[in-house]
CSV table of C-alpha atoms and ligand atoms in Angstrom, one decimal:
chain,number,residue,atom,x,y,z
Y,1358,UNK,CA,78.2,110.8,135.9
Y,1359,UNK,CA,78.5,110.2,131.8
Y,1360,UNK,CA,79.2,112.7,129.8
Y,1361,UNK,CA,80.4,112.9,125.7
Y,1362,UNK,CA,83.6,113.1,127.3
Y,1363,UNK,CA,84.1,111.1,129.1
Y,1364,UNK,CA,83.3,108.2,127.4
Y,1365,UNK,CA,85.5,109.7,125.1
Y,1366,UNK,CA,88.5,108.5,127.4
Y,1367,UNK,CA,87.0,105.3,128.6
Y,1368,UNK,CA,86.8,104.2,124.6
Y,1369,UNK,CA,90.6,105.4,124.2
Y,1370,UNK,CA,90.9,102.2,126.9
Y,1371,UNK,CA,88.5,99.8,126.0
Y,1372,UNK,CA,89.6,100.6,122.4
Y,1373,UNK,CA,93.3,98.4,123.5
Y,1374,UNK,CA,91.1,95.3,123.7
Y,1375,UNK,CA,92.5,92.8,121.3
Y,1376,UNK,CA,89.9,92.2,118.1
Y,1377,UNK,CA,90.2,89.0,116.0
Y,1378,UNK,CA,92.3,90.2,112.9
Y,1379,UNK,CA,92.6,93.4,114.4
Y,1380,UNK,CA,89.2,94.8,112.3
Y,1381,UNK,CA,87.7,96.3,115.8
Y,1382,UNK,CA,84.3,96.1,114.8
Y,1383,UNK,CA,83.3,97.5,118.5
Y,1384,UNK,CA,81.3,100.8,118.7
Y,1385,UNK,CA,80.1,102.8,121.6
Y,1386,UNK,CA,77.3,104.9,121.9
Y,1387,UNK,CA,75.8,106.6,125.4
Y,1388,UNK,CA,71.9,106.6,126.7
Y,1389,UNK,CA,71.9,108.9,129.8
Y,1390,UNK,CA,73.9,106.2,132.6
Y,1391,UNK,CA,74.4,103.6,130.5
Y,1392,UNK,CA,76.5,102.4,127.7
Y,1393,UNK,CA,75.1,100.8,124.0
Y,1394,UNK,CA,78.1,98.5,122.9
Y,1395,UNK,CA,77.7,97.9,119.3
Y,1396,UNK,CA,78.6,96.5,116.8
Y,1397,UNK,CA,79.7,97.7,113.0
Y,1398,UNK,CA,78.8,94.9,110.2
Y,1399,UNK,CA,81.1,95.7,107.7
Y,1400,UNK,CA,83.4,94.4,109.9
Y,1401,UNK,CA,83.9,90.8,110.0
Y,1402,UNK,CA,84.9,88.4,109.1
Y,1403,UNK,CA,83.4,85.9,106.4
Y,1404,UNK,CA,85.5,83.9,105.1
Y,1405,UNK,CA,88.1,83.4,108.7
Y,1406,UNK,CA,84.8,83.7,111.2
Y,1407,UNK,CA,81.8,82.2,109.1
Y,1408,UNK,CA,79.5,82.1,111.9
Y,1409,UNK,CA,80.8,85.1,113.8
Y,1410,UNK,CA,82.3,83.7,117.2
Y,1411,UNK,CA,86.2,85.5,116.9
Y,1412,UNK,CA,84.0,88.7,116.4
Y,1413,UNK,CA,81.7,88.5,119.2
Y,1414,UNK,CA,84.3,87.4,121.8
Y,1415,UNK,CA,86.3,90.6,120.2
Y,1416,UNK,CA,83.7,92.4,121.5
Y,1417,UNK,CA,83.6,90.8,124.7
Y,1418,UNK,CA,87.5,91.4,124.9
Y,1419,UNK,CA,86.1,95.4,123.9
Y,1420,UNK,CA,83.4,95.2,127.1
Y,1421,UNK,CA,86.1,93.9,129.0
Y,1422,UNK,CA,88.1,96.8,127.5
Y,1423,UNK,CA,85.5,99.4,129.4
Y,1424,UNK,CA,85.1,97.4,132.7
Y,1425,UNK,CA,89.0,98.1,133.1
Y,1426,UNK,CA,88.8,101.7,131.7
Y,1427,UNK,CA,85.8,102.5,134.4
Y,1428,UNK,CA,87.6,100.7,137.3
Y,1429,UNK,CA,90.0,103.6,137.0
Y,1430,UNK,CA,87.7,105.9,137.4
Y,1431,UNK,CA,85.8,104.7,140.5
Y,1432,UNK,CA,83.7,103.2,138.4
Y,1433,UNK,CA,82.2,99.7,137.1
Y,1434,UNK,CA,79.7,97.6,135.6
Y,1435,UNK,CA,76.4,96.9,137.2
Y,1436,UNK,CA,75.0,95.1,134.9
Y,1437,UNK,CA,75.5,93.6,131.4
Y,1438,UNK,CA,72.3,93.7,129.0
Y,1439,UNK,CA,73.3,90.8,125.9
Y,1440,UNK,CA,71.1,91.3,122.8
Y,1441,UNK,CA,72.0,88.1,120.2
Y,1442,UNK,CA,69.9,89.5,118.2
Y,1443,UNK,CA,71.6,91.1,114.3
Y,1444,UNK,CA,68.7,93.1,113.5
Y,1445,UNK,CA,70.8,96.5,112.4
Y,1446,UNK,CA,70.0,100.0,114.4
Y,1447,UNK,CA,69.2,103.5,112.8
Y,1448,UNK,CA,72.5,104.2,111.2
Y,1449,UNK,CA,73.0,100.2,110.7
Y,1450,UNK,CA,74.6,98.9,113.9
Y,1451,UNK,CA,73.7,96.5,115.6
Y,1452,UNK,CA,73.2,96.1,119.3
Y,1453,UNK,CA,76.2,93.6,120.9
Y,1454,UNK,CA,75.4,94.8,124.8
Y,1455,UNK,CA,74.1,97.5,127.3
Y,1456,UNK,CA,76.2,98.8,130.0
Y,1457,UNK,CA,74.8,99.7,133.1
Y,1458,UNK,CA,76.9,102.4,134.8
Y,1459,UNK,CA,77.5,103.1,138.7
Y,1460,UNK,CA,79.9,104.6,141.2
Y,1461,UNK,CA,81.7,102.0,143.4
Y,1462,UNK,CA,84.0,100.9,141.1
Y,1463,UNK,CA,87.8,100.1,142.2
Y,1464,UNK,CA,90.8,100.6,140.1
Y,1465,UNK,CA,90.9,96.3,138.7
Y,1466,UNK,CA,95.0,95.7,139.4
Y,1467,UNK,CA,95.0,94.8,135.2
Y,1468,UNK,CA,93.9,98.1,134.2
Y,1469,UNK,CA,97.5,99.3,134.4
Y,1470,UNK,CA,98.7,96.4,132.1
Y,1471,UNK,CA,96.3,97.0,128.8
Y,1472,UNK,CA,99.0,100.0,127.4
Y,1473,UNK,CA,101.8,96.5,128.1
Y,1474,UNK,CA,99.8,94.5,126.3
Y,1475,UNK,CA,100.1,93.8,122.1
Y,1476,UNK,CA,100.1,89.8,119.9
Y,1477,UNK,CA,104.2,89.0,120.3
Y,1478,UNK,CA,104.5,87.0,116.8
Y,1479,UNK,CA,108.0,87.0,116.2
Y,1480,UNK,CA,110.6,83.6,118.5
Y,1481,UNK,CA,110.3,84.5,122.1
Y,1482,UNK,CA,113.6,84.3,123.5
Y,1483,UNK,CA,115.6,81.0,125.1
Y,1484,UNK,CA,113.7,79.7,128.5
Y,1485,UNK,CA,115.7,80.8,131.7
Y,1486,UNK,CA,114.5,80.4,135.7
Y,1487,UNK,CA,112.4,83.9,135.1
Y,1488,UNK,CA,110.2,82.4,132.4
Y,1489,UNK,CA,109.8,78.8,133.6
Y,1490,UNK,CA,108.3,80.1,137.1
Y,1491,UNK,CA,106.6,82.7,135.1
Y,1492,UNK,CA,104.7,79.8,133.5
Y,1493,UNK,CA,104.5,78.0,136.3
Y,1494,UNK,CA,102.8,80.7,138.1
Y,1495,UNK,CA,100.5,81.4,135.5
Y,1496,UNK,CA,99.8,78.3,135.1
Y,1497,UNK,CA,98.0,78.2,139.1
Y,1498,UNK,CA,97.2,81.7,139.0
Y,1499,UNK,CA,95.3,81.4,135.7
Y,1500,UNK,CA,92.3,78.5,136.4
Y,1501,UNK,CA,90.6,79.2,132.5
Y,1502,UNK,CA,94.7,78.5,131.0
Y,1503,UNK,CA,96.2,74.8,131.0
Y,1504,UNK,CA,100.3,75.5,130.8
Y,1505,UNK,CA,102.3,73.6,128.2
Y,1506,UNK,CA,105.8,73.1,128.2
Y,1507,UNK,CA,106.9,69.7,128.1
Y,1508,UNK,CA,109.5,70.2,124.9
Y,1509,UNK,CA,107.5,66.8,122.7
Y,1510,UNK,CA,104.2,67.9,123.3
Y,1511,UNK,CA,105.0,71.4,121.9
Y,1512,UNK,CA,106.9,69.9,119.1
Y,1513,UNK,CA,103.6,68.6,118.3
Y,1514,UNK,CA,100.9,71.8,118.7
Y,1515,UNK,CA,103.5,73.3,116.9
Y,1516,UNK,CA,103.1,70.6,113.9
Y,1517,UNK,CA,99.0,70.9,114.2
Y,1518,UNK,CA,99.3,74.8,113.3
Y,1519,UNK,CA,101.1,74.7,110.3
Y,1520,UNK,CA,99.2,71.8,108.8
Y,1521,UNK,CA,96.0,73.8,109.9
Y,1522,UNK,CA,97.2,76.7,109.3
Y,1523,UNK,CA,97.7,75.4,105.2
Y,1524,UNK,CA,94.4,73.5,105.1
Y,1525,UNK,CA,93.7,77.6,105.4
Y,1526,UNK,CA,95.7,78.9,103.4
Y,1527,UNK,CA,95.2,76.8,100.9
Y,1528,UNK,CA,91.4,78.2,100.2
Y,1529,UNK,CA,92.2,81.6,97.4
Y,1530,UNK,CA,88.8,83.0,99.5
Y,1531,UNK,CA,90.5,82.6,102.5
Y,1532,UNK,CA,93.8,84.1,101.4
Y,1533,UNK,CA,92.4,86.8,99.7
Y,1534,UNK,CA,89.8,87.9,102.7
Y,1535,UNK,CA,94.2,87.6,104.7
Y,1536,UNK,CA,95.4,90.0,102.3
Y,1537,UNK,CA,93.0,92.6,102.4
Y,1538,UNK,CA,93.5,92.9,106.6
Y,1539,UNK,CA,97.1,93.3,105.8
Y,1540,UNK,CA,98.9,96.0,105.8
Y,1541,UNK,CA,102.2,95.2,104.2
Y,1542,UNK,CA,103.8,98.1,103.4
Y,1543,UNK,CA,104.0,101.1,105.8
Y,1544,UNK,CA,102.6,102.9,102.8
Y,1545,UNK,CA,98.8,101.6,103.4
Y,1546,UNK,CA,96.6,103.8,104.1
Y,1547,UNK,CA,95.8,102.5,107.1
Y,1548,UNK,CA,98.8,101.2,108.3
Y,1549,UNK,CA,98.7,102.5,111.3
Y,1550,UNK,CA,94.6,102.5,112.1
Y,1551,UNK,CA,93.5,98.7,111.7
Y,1552,UNK,CA,94.0,95.1,110.4
Y,1553,UNK,CA,97.8,93.1,110.5
Y,1554,UNK,CA,100.7,95.4,109.4
Y,1555,UNK,CA,104.8,94.6,109.1
Y,1556,UNK,CA,105.1,95.6,112.7
Y,1557,UNK,CA,103.0,93.7,114.4
Y,1558,UNK,CA,103.8,90.5,111.9
Y,1559,UNK,CA,107.5,91.0,112.9
Y,1560,UNK,CA,107.6,91.1,109.2
Y,1561,UNK,CA,111.0,93.4,108.6
Y,1562,UNK,CA,110.0,95.5,104.7
Y,1563,UNK,CA,112.1,92.8,102.0
Y,1564,UNK,CA,109.7,89.6,104.0
Y,1565,UNK,CA,106.5,92.2,104.5
Y,1566,UNK,CA,107.3,91.4,100.6
Y,1567,UNK,CA,107.6,88.8,100.1
Y,1568,UNK,CA,104.0,87.5,102.1
Y,1569,UNK,CA,102.6,90.0,100.1
Y,1570,UNK,CA,103.5,87.8,97.4
Y,1571,UNK,CA,103.4,84.1,98.7
Y,1572,UNK,CA,99.7,84.5,99.7
Y,1573,UNK,CA,99.3,86.5,97.0
Y,1574,UNK,CA,100.1,86.0,92.5
Y,1575,UNK,CA,103.1,83.2,93.9
Y,1576,UNK,CA,100.5,81.1,96.1
Y,1577,UNK,CA,99.7,78.7,93.9
Y,1578,UNK,CA,103.1,77.9,92.0
Y,1579,UNK,CA,105.1,77.8,95.4
Y,1580,UNK,CA,102.8,74.9,96.3
Y,1581,UNK,CA,103.0,72.9,92.8
Y,1582,UNK,CA,106.5,73.0,93.4
Y,1583,UNK,CA,106.3,71.7,97.8
Y,1584,UNK,CA,106.8,75.5,99.0
Y,1585,UNK,CA,104.4,77.4,100.2
Y,1586,UNK,CA,103.9,74.6,102.7
Y,1587,UNK,CA,107.5,75.4,104.6
Y,1588,UNK,CA,107.3,79.1,103.2
Y,1589,UNK,CA,104.9,79.9,105.1
Y,1590,UNK,CA,105.2,77.6,107.9
Y,1591,UNK,CA,105.3,79.7,111.9
Y,1592,UNK,CA,106.4,76.2,113.3
Y,1593,UNK,CA,109.9,77.8,114.1
Y,1594,UNK,CA,108.6,80.6,116.3
Y,1595,UNK,CA,105.8,77.9,118.5
Y,1596,UNK,CA,108.4,76.0,119.0
Y,1597,UNK,CA,110.3,79.2,120.5
Y,1598,UNK,CA,108.0,79.2,123.5
Y,1599,UNK,CA,105.8,77.5,125.6
Y,1600,UNK,CA,101.4,76.7,124.9
Y,1601,UNK,CA,99.0,78.2,126.8
Y,1602,UNK,CA,95.8,76.4,125.8
Y,1603,UNK,CA,92.6,78.6,127.3
Y,1604,UNK,CA,89.4,76.9,127.9
Y,1605,UNK,CA,85.7,78.0,129.4
Y,1606,UNK,CA,82.4,77.3,130.3
Y,1607,UNK,CA,81.0,75.1,127.3
Y,1608,UNK,CA,78.1,77.3,126.0
Y,1609,UNK,CA,78.6,80.2,127.3
Y,1610,UNK,CA,78.5,83.9,125.2
Y,1611,UNK,CA,81.1,84.3,122.8
Y,1612,UNK,CA,80.5,88.0,124.5
Y,1613,UNK,CA,81.6,86.5,128.1
Y,1614,UNK,CA,84.3,84.5,126.6
Y,1615,UNK,CA,85.5,87.4,124.4
Y,1616,UNK,CA,85.8,89.6,128.6
Y,1617,UNK,CA,87.6,86.5,130.3
Y,1618,UNK,CA,89.6,86.0,126.7
Y,1619,UNK,CA,91.3,89.8,127.8
Y,1620,UNK,CA,91.9,88.9,131.4
Y,1621,UNK,CA,93.5,85.8,130.9
Y,1622,UNK,CA,96.0,87.8,127.9
Y,1623,UNK,CA,96.3,90.4,130.6
Y,1624,UNK,CA,97.1,88.3,133.6
Y,1625,UNK,CA,100.4,87.0,131.6
Y,1626,UNK,CA,101.3,89.8,130.7
Y,1627,UNK,CA,101.1,90.7,134.0
Y,1628,UNK,CA,103.4,87.1,134.9
Y,1629,UNK,CA,106.3,89.5,132.3
Y,1630,UNK,CA,105.1,86.8,129.6
Y,1631,UNK,CA,104.2,87.5,126.5
Y,1632,UNK,CA,101.8,85.5,123.6
Y,1633,UNK,CA,99.7,85.3,120.5
Y,1634,UNK,CA,96.9,83.6,120.0
Y,1635,UNK,CA,97.3,80.8,117.3
Y,1636,UNK,CA,93.3,80.7,116.7
Y,1637,UNK,CA,93.9,77.8,113.1
Y,1638,UNK,CA,94.4,74.9,116.3
Y,1639,UNK,CA,90.6,75.2,117.1
Y,1640,UNK,CA,89.3,76.9,113.9
Y,1641,UNK,CA,90.3,73.5,112.0
Y,1642,UNK,CA,88.2,70.7,113.0
Y,1643,UNK,CA,91.6,68.1,112.7
Y,1644,UNK,CA,93.6,70.5,114.7
Y,1645,UNK,CA,90.7,70.8,117.3
Y,1646,UNK,CA,89.9,67.2,118.1
Y,1647,UNK,CA,93.2,66.9,117.7
Y,1648,UNK,CA,94.1,69.2,120.2
Y,1649,UNK,CA,91.4,68.1,122.7
Y,1650,UNK,CA,92.3,63.7,122.7
Y,1651,UNK,CA,96.2,64.8,123.8
Y,1652,UNK,CA,95.3,67.6,125.8
Y,1653,UNK,CA,90.9,67.0,127.5
Y,1654,UNK,CA,89.5,70.7,128.6
Y,1655,UNK,CA,88.0,69.9,132.1
Y,1656,UNK,CA,84.8,68.4,132.9
Y,1657,UNK,CA,82.2,70.9,131.6
Y,1658,UNK,CA,84.6,73.5,129.2
Y,1659,UNK,CA,85.4,73.3,125.8
Y,1660,UNK,CA,88.4,74.9,123.9
Y,1661,UNK,CA,88.3,78.4,122.4
Y,1662,UNK,CA,91.7,79.4,121.6
Y,1663,UNK,CA,95.4,78.1,121.8
Y,1664,UNK,CA,98.5,80.9,122.6
Y,1665,UNK,CA,101.8,80.9,122.3
Y,1666,UNK,CA,104.0,82.0,125.1
Y,1667,UNK,CA,107.2,82.6,126.3
Y,1668,UNK,CA,109.6,85.4,127.7
Y,1669,UNK,CA,109.5,88.5,124.5
Y,1670,UNK,CA,112.4,90.8,123.1
Y,1671,UNK,CA,110.8,93.6,123.4
Y,1672,UNK,CA,108.0,92.8,126.3
Y,1673,UNK,CA,105.5,96.2,127.5
Y,1674,UNK,CA,107.4,98.0,124.3
Y,1675,UNK,CA,103.8,98.2,122.3
Y,1676,UNK,CA,102.6,100.1,120.2
Y,1677,UNK,CA,98.7,99.8,119.3
Y,1678,UNK,CA,97.6,100.5,116.0
Y,1679,UNK,CA,93.7,101.6,116.2
Y,1680,UNK,CA,90.7,103.2,115.2
Y,1681,UNK,CA,91.0,107.0,116.3
Y,1682,UNK,CA,88.3,107.2,119.4
Y,1683,UNK,CA,85.9,109.5,117.6
Y,1684,UNK,CA,85.0,106.5,114.4
Y,1685,UNK,CA,84.5,104.2,117.8
Y,1686,UNK,CA,81.8,106.9,119.0
Y,1687,UNK,CA,77.9,107.0,117.7
Y,1688,UNK,CA,76.7,109.8,118.7
Y,1689,UNK,CA,73.1,110.3,121.2
A,2308,FMN,C1,89.4,86.0,119.0
A,2308,FMN,C2,91.0,86.1,118.7
A,2308,FMN,C3,91.9,85.7,117.5
A,2308,FMN,C4,92.5,86.1,117.7
A,2308,FMN,N1,93.7,84.7,116.3
A,2308,FMN,C5,95.1,85.0,115.9
A,2308,FMN,C6,96.0,84.3,115.3
A,2308,FMN,O1,95.5,83.2,115.4
A,2308,FMN,N2,97.4,85.0,114.6
A,2308,FMN,C7,97.4,86.3,115.4
A,2308,FMN,O2,98.4,86.5,115.1
A,2308,FMN,N3,96.6,86.9,115.5
A,2308,FMN,C8,95.3,86.5,116.8
A,2308,FMN,N4,94.6,87.2,117.8
A,2308,FMN,C9,95.2,88.9,117.9
A,2308,FMN,C10,94.4,90.2,117.4
A,2308,FMN,O3,95.1,89.5,116.0
A,2308,FMN,C11,94.9,91.0,118.1
A,2308,FMN,O4,94.3,91.2,119.8
A,2308,FMN,C12,95.1,92.4,116.6
A,2308,FMN,O5,96.2,92.3,116.1
A,2308,FMN,C13,95.8,93.4,118.2
A,2308,FMN,O6,96.3,93.7,118.3
A,2308,FMN,P1,97.2,93.6,120.0
A,2308,FMN,O7,97.1,92.3,120.1
A,2308,FMN,O8,98.4,93.6,119.2
A,2308,FMN,O9,96.2,94.8,120.8
A,2308,FMN,C14,93.2,87.4,117.8
A,2308,FMN,C15,92.3,88.2,119.1
A,2308,FMN,C16,91.1,87.9,118.9
A,2308,FMN,C17,91.0,87.8,120.2
């Protein structure tokens, strides 16, 4: 049922799933009719994601990407066996999960949206009746999302996001790690492969050059004269759209959370909306606690992430910067 050529075509679609900083930590291996999901331990974010939560969530998104790709071929995942361990197997990879594959899949409606979803990091277009309707539909159909459209509340969240973001940027190790995953010039060897390139971050050439200086050698001086904070603010972008709070059952394995995360994001794409996570809001305890006080998650659930969301100028036009399939596949 599952041969190497099929796995290649499945991975080509599964790799379009979002991953934190686009580090693409997931690797795949065929074992009979099982697909082994493995983690490349060299692709982690020890500073921004010290517990590995977001990397594990990214594996979950990749698994959901695999489920969607399988569904298009009449196949389905009948069982997901999760491996919580961190012990490397051969090749230094760490098992994340084993997927049992069987016939009987029906095309998942979200699978058609995979190529149309991408992070939108520019400002959103001014809302109109269509946007309002799409946001209302999303709030009604996505049980994992709380949609916030009230301008005063968005303003509060934009302020919190800026404080949270700046809190992390003041840490030199954080800036260093972020810069290492940024590809600010088109000449960067990994520009179209992984990480965050200038196009994905909606930065023009000069802006990309400036970003490298502001986050790099000029940060300390700019901070001293009070310019670092305004120069790194995303407030205008956050205020230009709405907010979606993503919550999931407390105690859920982040791999399962990641599957739901990808589905919720594709749900936004289906509604004609574009989005981008703002992880700093949940990563910084101060903003996280302020947010959960203002917008308590439903009983038994935890706030996992926060999306900026709205109407994009180029909805559905999505370049994806990804590693070649061959590098994601481990031979059996
Ligand atoms: C767990 C997780 C957290 C993320 N957090 C952020 C974030 O805080 N800011 C951001 O701009 N993108 C964030 N992203 C989006 C990724 O950077 C994005 O998915 C990746 O660069 C691939 O690009 P694509 O979404 O356009 O396919 C996050 C993605 C995941 C899976």
